[in-house]
mmCIF file with all atom_site columns, C-alpha atoms in Angstrom:
data_model
loop_
_atom_site.group_PDB
_atom_site.id
_atom_site.type_symbol
_atom_site.label_atom_id
_atom_site.label_alt_id
_atom_site.label_comp_id
_atom_site.label_asym_id
_atom_site.label_entity_id
_atom_site.label_seq_id
_atom_site.pdbx_PDB_ins_code
_atom_site.Cartn_x
_atom_site.Cartn_y
_atom_site.Cartn_z
_atom_site.occupancy
_atom_site.B_iso_or_equiv
_atom_site.pdbx_formal_charge
_atom_site.auth_seq_id
_atom_site.auth_comp_id
_atom_site.auth_asym_id
_atom_site.auth_atom_id
_atom_site.pdbx_PDB_model_num
ATOM 1   C CA . GLN A 1 1   ? -30.088 -147.694 29.390  1.00 82.00 ? 1   GLN A CA 1
ATOM 2   C CA . VAL A 1 2   ? -32.382 -147.891 26.378  1.00 89.00 ? 2   VAL A CA 1
ATOM 3   C CA . GLN A 1 3   ? -32.402 -150.657 23.821  1.00 94.00 ? 3   GLN A CA 1
ATOM 4   C CA . LEU A 1 4   ? -33.809 -150.028 20.367  1.00 96.00 ? 4   LEU A CA 1
ATOM 5   C CA . VAL A 1 5   ? -34.905 -152.769 17.984  1.00 96.00 ? 5   VAL A CA 1
ATOM 6   C CA . GLU A 1 6   ? -35.850 -151.900 14.407  1.00 97.00 ? 6   GLU A CA 1
ATOM 7   C CA . SER A 1 7   ? -38.026 -153.997 12.142  1.00 97.00 ? 7   SER A CA 1
ATOM 8   C CA . GLY A 1 8   ? -39.962 -153.686 8.918   1.00 97.00 ? 8   GLY A CA 1
ATOM 9   C CA . GLY A 1 9   ? -37.176 -153.378 6.381   1.00 97.00 ? 9   GLY A CA 1
ATOM 10  C CA . GLY A 1 10  ? -37.145 -155.354 3.176   1.00 97.00 ? 10  GLY A CA 1
ATOM 11  C CA . LEU A 1 11  ? -37.157 -155.285 -0.599  1.00 98.00 ? 11  LEU A CA 1
ATOM 12  C CA . VAL A 1 12  ? -39.720 -153.142 -2.395  1.00 98.00 ? 12  VAL A CA 1
ATOM 13  C CA . GLN A 1 13  ? -40.157 -151.838 -5.912  1.00 98.00 ? 13  GLN A CA 1
ATOM 14  C CA . ALA A 1 14  ? -39.796 -148.165 -6.700  1.00 98.00 ? 14  ALA A CA 1
ATOM 15  C CA . GLY A 1 15  ? -43.010 -146.346 -5.898  1.00 98.00 ? 15  GLY A CA 1
ATOM 16  C CA . GLY A 1 16  ? -43.889 -148.772 -3.146  1.00 98.00 ? 16  GLY A CA 1
ATOM 17  C CA . SER A 1 17  ? -44.185 -148.307 0.598   1.00 98.00 ? 17  SER A CA 1
ATOM 18  C CA . LEU A 1 18  ? -42.695 -149.704 3.776   1.00 98.00 ? 18  LEU A CA 1
ATOM 19  C CA . ARG A 1 19  ? -43.247 -148.984 7.440   1.00 98.00 ? 19  ARG A CA 1
ATOM 20  C CA . LEU A 1 20  ? -40.325 -149.290 9.796   1.00 98.00 ? 20  LEU A CA 1
ATOM 21  C CA . SER A 1 21  ? -40.840 -149.784 13.508  1.00 98.00 ? 21  SER A CA 1
ATOM 22  C CA . CYS A 1 22  ? -38.471 -149.138 16.372  1.00 97.00 ? 22  CYS A CA 1
ATOM 23  C CA . ALA A 1 23  ? -39.380 -150.673 19.714  1.00 96.00 ? 23  ALA A CA 1
ATOM 24  C CA . ALA A 1 24  ? -37.714 -149.104 22.735  1.00 95.00 ? 24  ALA A CA 1
ATOM 25  C CA . SER A 1 25  ? -37.134 -150.679 26.111  1.00 92.00 ? 25  SER A CA 1
ATOM 26  C CA . GLY A 1 26  ? -37.346 -148.722 29.333  1.00 78.00 ? 26  GLY A CA 1
ATOM 27  C CA . ARG A 1 27  ? -39.928 -146.570 31.054  1.00 74.00 ? 27  ARG A CA 1
ATOM 28  C CA . THR A 1 28  ? -38.634 -143.203 29.904  1.00 83.00 ? 28  THR A CA 1
ATOM 29  C CA . PHE A 1 29  ? -39.434 -143.506 26.200  1.00 86.00 ? 29  PHE A CA 1
ATOM 30  C CA . SER A 1 30  ? -41.893 -140.615 26.384  1.00 87.00 ? 30  SER A CA 1
ATOM 31  C CA . ALA A 1 31  ? -39.113 -138.303 27.586  1.00 90.00 ? 31  ALA A CA 1
ATOM 32  C CA . TYR A 1 32  ? -36.805 -139.009 24.648  1.00 94.00 ? 32  TYR A CA 1
ATOM 33  C CA . ALA A 1 33  ? -36.682 -137.380 21.285  1.00 95.00 ? 33  ALA A CA 1
ATOM 34  C CA . MET A 1 34  ? -36.382 -139.985 18.537  1.00 96.00 ? 34  MET A CA 1
ATOM 35  C CA . GLY A 1 35  ? -34.960 -140.047 15.069  1.00 97.00 ? 35  GLY A CA 1
ATOM 36  C CA . TRP A 1 36  ? -34.058 -142.141 12.044  1.00 97.00 ? 36  TRP A CA 1
ATOM 37  C CA . CYS A 1 37  ? -30.799 -142.066 10.123  1.00 97.00 ? 37  CYS A CA 1
ATOM 38  C CA . ARG A 1 38  ? -29.738 -144.018 7.076   1.00 97.00 ? 38  ARG A CA 1
ATOM 39  C CA . GLN A 1 39  ? -26.443 -145.221 5.693   1.00 97.00 ? 39  GLN A CA 1
ATOM 40  C CA . ALA A 1 40  ? -26.073 -146.253 2.078   1.00 95.00 ? 40  ALA A CA 1
ATOM 41  C CA . PRO A 1 41  ? -22.964 -147.970 0.689   1.00 89.00 ? 41  PRO A CA 1
ATOM 42  C CA . ARG A 1 42  ? -20.244 -145.519 -0.352  1.00 91.00 ? 42  ARG A CA 1
ATOM 43  C CA . LYS A 1 43  ? -22.338 -142.554 0.786   1.00 90.00 ? 43  LYS A CA 1
ATOM 44  C CA . VAL A 1 44  ? -22.256 -140.238 3.765   1.00 89.00 ? 44  VAL A CA 1
ATOM 45  C CA . GLY A 1 45  ? -24.824 -141.081 6.414   1.00 91.00 ? 45  GLY A CA 1
ATOM 46  C CA . GLU A 1 46  ? -27.946 -138.964 6.364   1.00 94.00 ? 46  GLU A CA 1
ATOM 47  C CA . PHE A 1 47  ? -30.206 -137.922 9.188   1.00 95.00 ? 47  PHE A CA 1
ATOM 48  C CA . VAL A 1 48  ? -33.649 -138.537 7.748   1.00 97.00 ? 48  VAL A CA 1
ATOM 49  C CA . THR A 1 49  ? -36.213 -137.493 10.325  1.00 97.00 ? 49  THR A CA 1
ATOM 50  C CA . ALA A 1 50  ? -36.745 -136.698 13.997  1.00 97.00 ? 50  ALA A CA 1
ATOM 51  C CA . ILE A 1 51  ? -39.636 -136.235 16.389  1.00 96.00 ? 51  ILE A CA 1
ATOM 52  C CA . LYS A 1 52  ? -39.926 -134.378 19.658  1.00 95.00 ? 52  LYS A CA 1
ATOM 53  C CA . CYS A 1 53  ? -40.724 -136.389 22.772  1.00 92.00 ? 53  CYS A CA 1
ATOM 54  C CA . SER A 1 54  ? -44.297 -135.092 22.753  1.00 90.00 ? 54  SER A CA 1
ATOM 55  C CA . GLY A 1 55  ? -44.697 -135.785 19.056  1.00 87.00 ? 55  GLY A CA 1
ATOM 56  C CA . SER A 1 56  ? -45.713 -132.169 18.508  1.00 90.00 ? 56  SER A CA 1
ATOM 57  C CA . SER A 1 57  ? -42.771 -131.296 16.269  1.00 93.00 ? 57  SER A CA 1
ATOM 58  C CA . THR A 1 58  ? -40.979 -133.159 13.527  1.00 95.00 ? 58  THR A CA 1
ATOM 59  C CA . TYR A 1 59  ? -38.048 -132.673 11.186  1.00 96.00 ? 59  TYR A CA 1
ATOM 60  C CA . TYR A 1 60  ? -37.522 -134.138 7.722   1.00 97.00 ? 60  TYR A CA 1
ATOM 61  C CA . ALA A 1 61  ? -34.552 -134.026 5.419   1.00 96.00 ? 61  ALA A CA 1
ATOM 62  C CA . ASP A 1 62  ? -35.360 -132.419 2.083   1.00 97.00 ? 62  ASP A CA 1
ATOM 63  C CA . SER A 1 63  ? -34.704 -135.728 0.351   1.00 97.00 ? 63  SER A CA 1
ATOM 64  C CA . VAL A 1 64  ? -37.686 -137.392 2.071   1.00 98.00 ? 64  VAL A CA 1
ATOM 65  C CA . LYS A 1 65  ? -40.013 -134.490 2.783   1.00 98.00 ? 65  LYS A CA 1
ATOM 66  C CA . GLY A 1 66  ? -43.530 -135.243 1.597   1.00 97.00 ? 66  GLY A CA 1
ATOM 67  C CA . ARG A 1 67  ? -42.817 -138.975 1.266   1.00 98.00 ? 67  ARG A CA 1
ATOM 68  C CA . PHE A 1 68  ? -41.817 -140.104 4.752   1.00 98.00 ? 68  PHE A CA 1
ATOM 69  C CA . THR A 1 69  ? -43.724 -139.670 8.004   1.00 98.00 ? 69  THR A CA 1
ATOM 70  C CA . ILE A 1 70  ? -42.411 -140.217 11.503  1.00 97.00 ? 70  ILE A CA 1
ATOM 71  C CA . SER A 1 71  ? -44.765 -140.942 14.379  1.00 97.00 ? 71  SER A CA 1
ATOM 72  C CA . ARG A 1 72  ? -44.628 -142.400 17.863  1.00 96.00 ? 72  ARG A CA 1
ATOM 73  C CA . ASP A 1 73  ? -46.889 -144.413 20.124  1.00 95.00 ? 73  ASP A CA 1
ATOM 74  C CA . HIS A 1 74  ? -46.057 -143.923 23.782  1.00 93.00 ? 74  HIS A CA 1
ATOM 75  C CA . ALA A 1 75  ? -48.326 -146.757 24.892  1.00 93.00 ? 75  ALA A CA 1
ATOM 76  C CA . LYS A 1 76  ? -46.264 -149.156 22.767  1.00 94.00 ? 76  LYS A CA 1
ATOM 77  C CA . ASN A 1 77  ? -42.872 -147.486 23.304  1.00 94.00 ? 77  ASN A CA 1
ATOM 78  C CA . THR A 1 78  ? -42.515 -147.489 19.547  1.00 96.00 ? 78  THR A CA 1
ATOM 79  C CA . VAL A 1 79  ? -41.575 -145.003 16.871  1.00 97.00 ? 79  VAL A CA 1
ATOM 80  C CA . TYR A 1 80  ? -42.571 -145.549 13.256  1.00 98.00 ? 80  TYR A CA 1
ATOM 81  C CA . LEU A 1 81  ? -41.282 -144.433 9.897   1.00 98.00 ? 81  LEU A CA 1
ATOM 82  C CA . GLN A 1 82  ? -43.835 -144.638 7.133   1.00 98.00 ? 82  GLN A CA 1
ATOM 83  C CA . MET A 1 83  ? -42.067 -144.492 3.784   1.00 98.00 ? 83  MET A CA 1
ATOM 84  C CA . ASN A 1 84  ? -44.107 -143.905 0.643   1.00 98.00 ? 84  ASN A CA 1
ATOM 85  C CA . SER A 1 85  ? -43.176 -143.340 -2.997  1.00 98.00 ? 85  SER A CA 1
ATOM 86  C CA . LEU A 1 86  ? -39.878 -145.069 -2.400  1.00 98.00 ? 86  LEU A CA 1
ATOM 87  C CA . LYS A 1 87  ? -37.003 -144.468 -4.786  1.00 98.00 ? 87  LYS A CA 1
ATOM 88  C CA . PRO A 1 88  ? -33.881 -146.532 -5.492  1.00 97.00 ? 88  PRO A CA 1
ATOM 89  C CA . GLU A 1 89  ? -31.837 -143.809 -3.799  1.00 96.00 ? 89  GLU A CA 1
ATOM 90  C CA . ASP A 1 90  ? -33.677 -144.566 -0.549  1.00 97.00 ? 90  ASP A CA 1
ATOM 91  C CA . THR A 1 91  ? -31.818 -147.882 -0.412  1.00 97.00 ? 91  THR A CA 1
ATOM 92  C CA . ALA A 1 92  ? -29.836 -147.937 2.826   1.00 98.00 ? 92  ALA A CA 1
ATOM 93  C CA . VAL A 1 93  ? -29.594 -149.368 6.296   1.00 98.00 ? 93  VAL A CA 1
ATOM 94  C CA . TYR A 1 94  ? -31.980 -147.408 8.479   1.00 98.00 ? 94  TYR A CA 1
ATOM 95  C CA . TYR A 1 95  ? -31.099 -146.810 12.118  1.00 98.00 ? 95  TYR A CA 1
ATOM 96  C CA . CYS A 1 96  ? -33.378 -145.697 14.910  1.00 97.00 ? 96  CYS A CA 1
ATOM 97  C CA . ALA A 1 97  ? -31.929 -143.343 17.532  1.00 97.00 ? 97  ALA A CA 1
ATOM 98  C CA . ALA A 1 98  ? -33.011 -141.999 20.919  1.00 96.00 ? 98  ALA A CA 1
ATOM 99  C CA . ARG A 1 99  ? -31.926 -138.769 22.567  1.00 95.00 ? 99  ARG A CA 1
ATOM 100 C CA . ARG A 1 100 ? -32.040 -138.172 26.315  1.00 92.00 ? 100 ARG A CA 1
ATOM 101 C CA . HIS A 1 101 ? -33.667 -134.849 25.728  1.00 87.00 ? 101 HIS A CA 1
ATOM 102 C CA . SER A 1 102 ? -37.171 -133.738 24.935  1.00 86.00 ? 102 SER A CA 1
ATOM 103 C CA . GLY A 1 103 ? -36.163 -131.620 21.966  1.00 88.00 ? 103 GLY A CA 1
ATOM 104 C CA . MET A 1 104 ? -35.382 -133.154 18.603  1.00 87.00 ? 104 MET A CA 1
ATOM 105 C CA . SER A 1 105 ? -32.123 -132.737 16.747  1.00 90.00 ? 105 SER A CA 1
ATOM 106 C CA . TYR A 1 106 ? -30.841 -133.634 13.318  1.00 89.00 ? 106 TYR A CA 1
ATOM 107 C CA . TYR A 1 107 ? -27.257 -134.081 14.454  1.00 91.00 ? 107 TYR A CA 1
ATOM 108 C CA . THR A 1 108 ? -26.312 -137.700 14.972  1.00 91.00 ? 108 THR A CA 1
ATOM 109 C CA . GLY A 1 109 ? -23.936 -136.725 17.763  1.00 92.00 ? 109 GLY A CA 1
ATOM 110 C CA . ASP A 1 110 ? -26.875 -135.516 19.843  1.00 94.00 ? 110 ASP A CA 1
ATOM 111 C CA . TYR A 1 111 ? -28.334 -139.022 20.090  1.00 95.00 ? 111 TYR A CA 1
ATOM 112 C CA . ASP A 1 112 ? -27.424 -141.379 22.885  1.00 94.00 ? 112 ASP A CA 1
ATOM 113 C CA . TYR A 1 113 ? -28.815 -144.767 21.852  1.00 95.00 ? 113 TYR A CA 1
ATOM 114 C CA . TRP A 1 114 ? -28.897 -146.552 18.504  1.00 96.00 ? 114 TRP A CA 1
ATOM 115 C CA . GLY A 1 115 ? -30.547 -149.637 17.124  1.00 97.00 ? 115 GLY A CA 1
ATOM 116 C CA . GLN A 1 116 ? -28.830 -152.312 15.079  1.00 97.00 ? 116 GLN A CA 1
ATOM 117 C CA . GLY A 1 117 ? -30.335 -151.124 11.806  1.00 97.00 ? 117 GLY A CA 1
ATOM 118 C CA . THR A 1 118 ? -32.701 -152.587 9.250   1.00 97.00 ? 118 THR A CA 1
ATOM 119 C CA . GLN A 1 119 ? -32.001 -152.911 5.528   1.00 98.00 ? 119 GLN A CA 1
ATOM 120 C CA . VAL A 1 120 ? -34.283 -151.193 3.029   1.00 98.00 ? 120 VAL A CA 1
ATOM 121 C CA . THR A 1 121 ? -33.734 -152.003 -0.632  1.00 98.00 ? 121 THR A CA 1
ATOM 122 C CA . VAL A 1 122 ? -35.696 -150.289 -3.377  1.00 98.00 ? 122 VAL A CA 1
ATOM 123 C CA . SER A 1 123 ? -35.464 -151.825 -6.818  1.00 97.00 ? 123 SER A CA 1
ATOM 124 C CA . SER A 1 124 ? -35.938 -149.824 -10.009 1.00 93.00 ? 124 SER A CA 1
#
């Protein structure tokens, strides 16, 4: 069993930055691929980014490519989402996810554990 706890959300003006963190429990963090999804009101959920267990490969949705960066620190059992040049359309609840597989995926159904979510609000 893996527990994921997100933090770092908040209110920021358009053009600003935030860094989300996702702390994972358990000793097998390094064997899991990780990802971030977001859910905005009245919109379909979007898989934003993913990272392979080794950190050697990443995936980004077109909507965030060049602005967001995913990374992981195995010593801290933590995955990060650095979000720059934020836009009002980035407003959503952001969820961290872990997959019991080394390879990353951008399908939410491939992930086994989810955090409780953290709210990101970008004002115009």
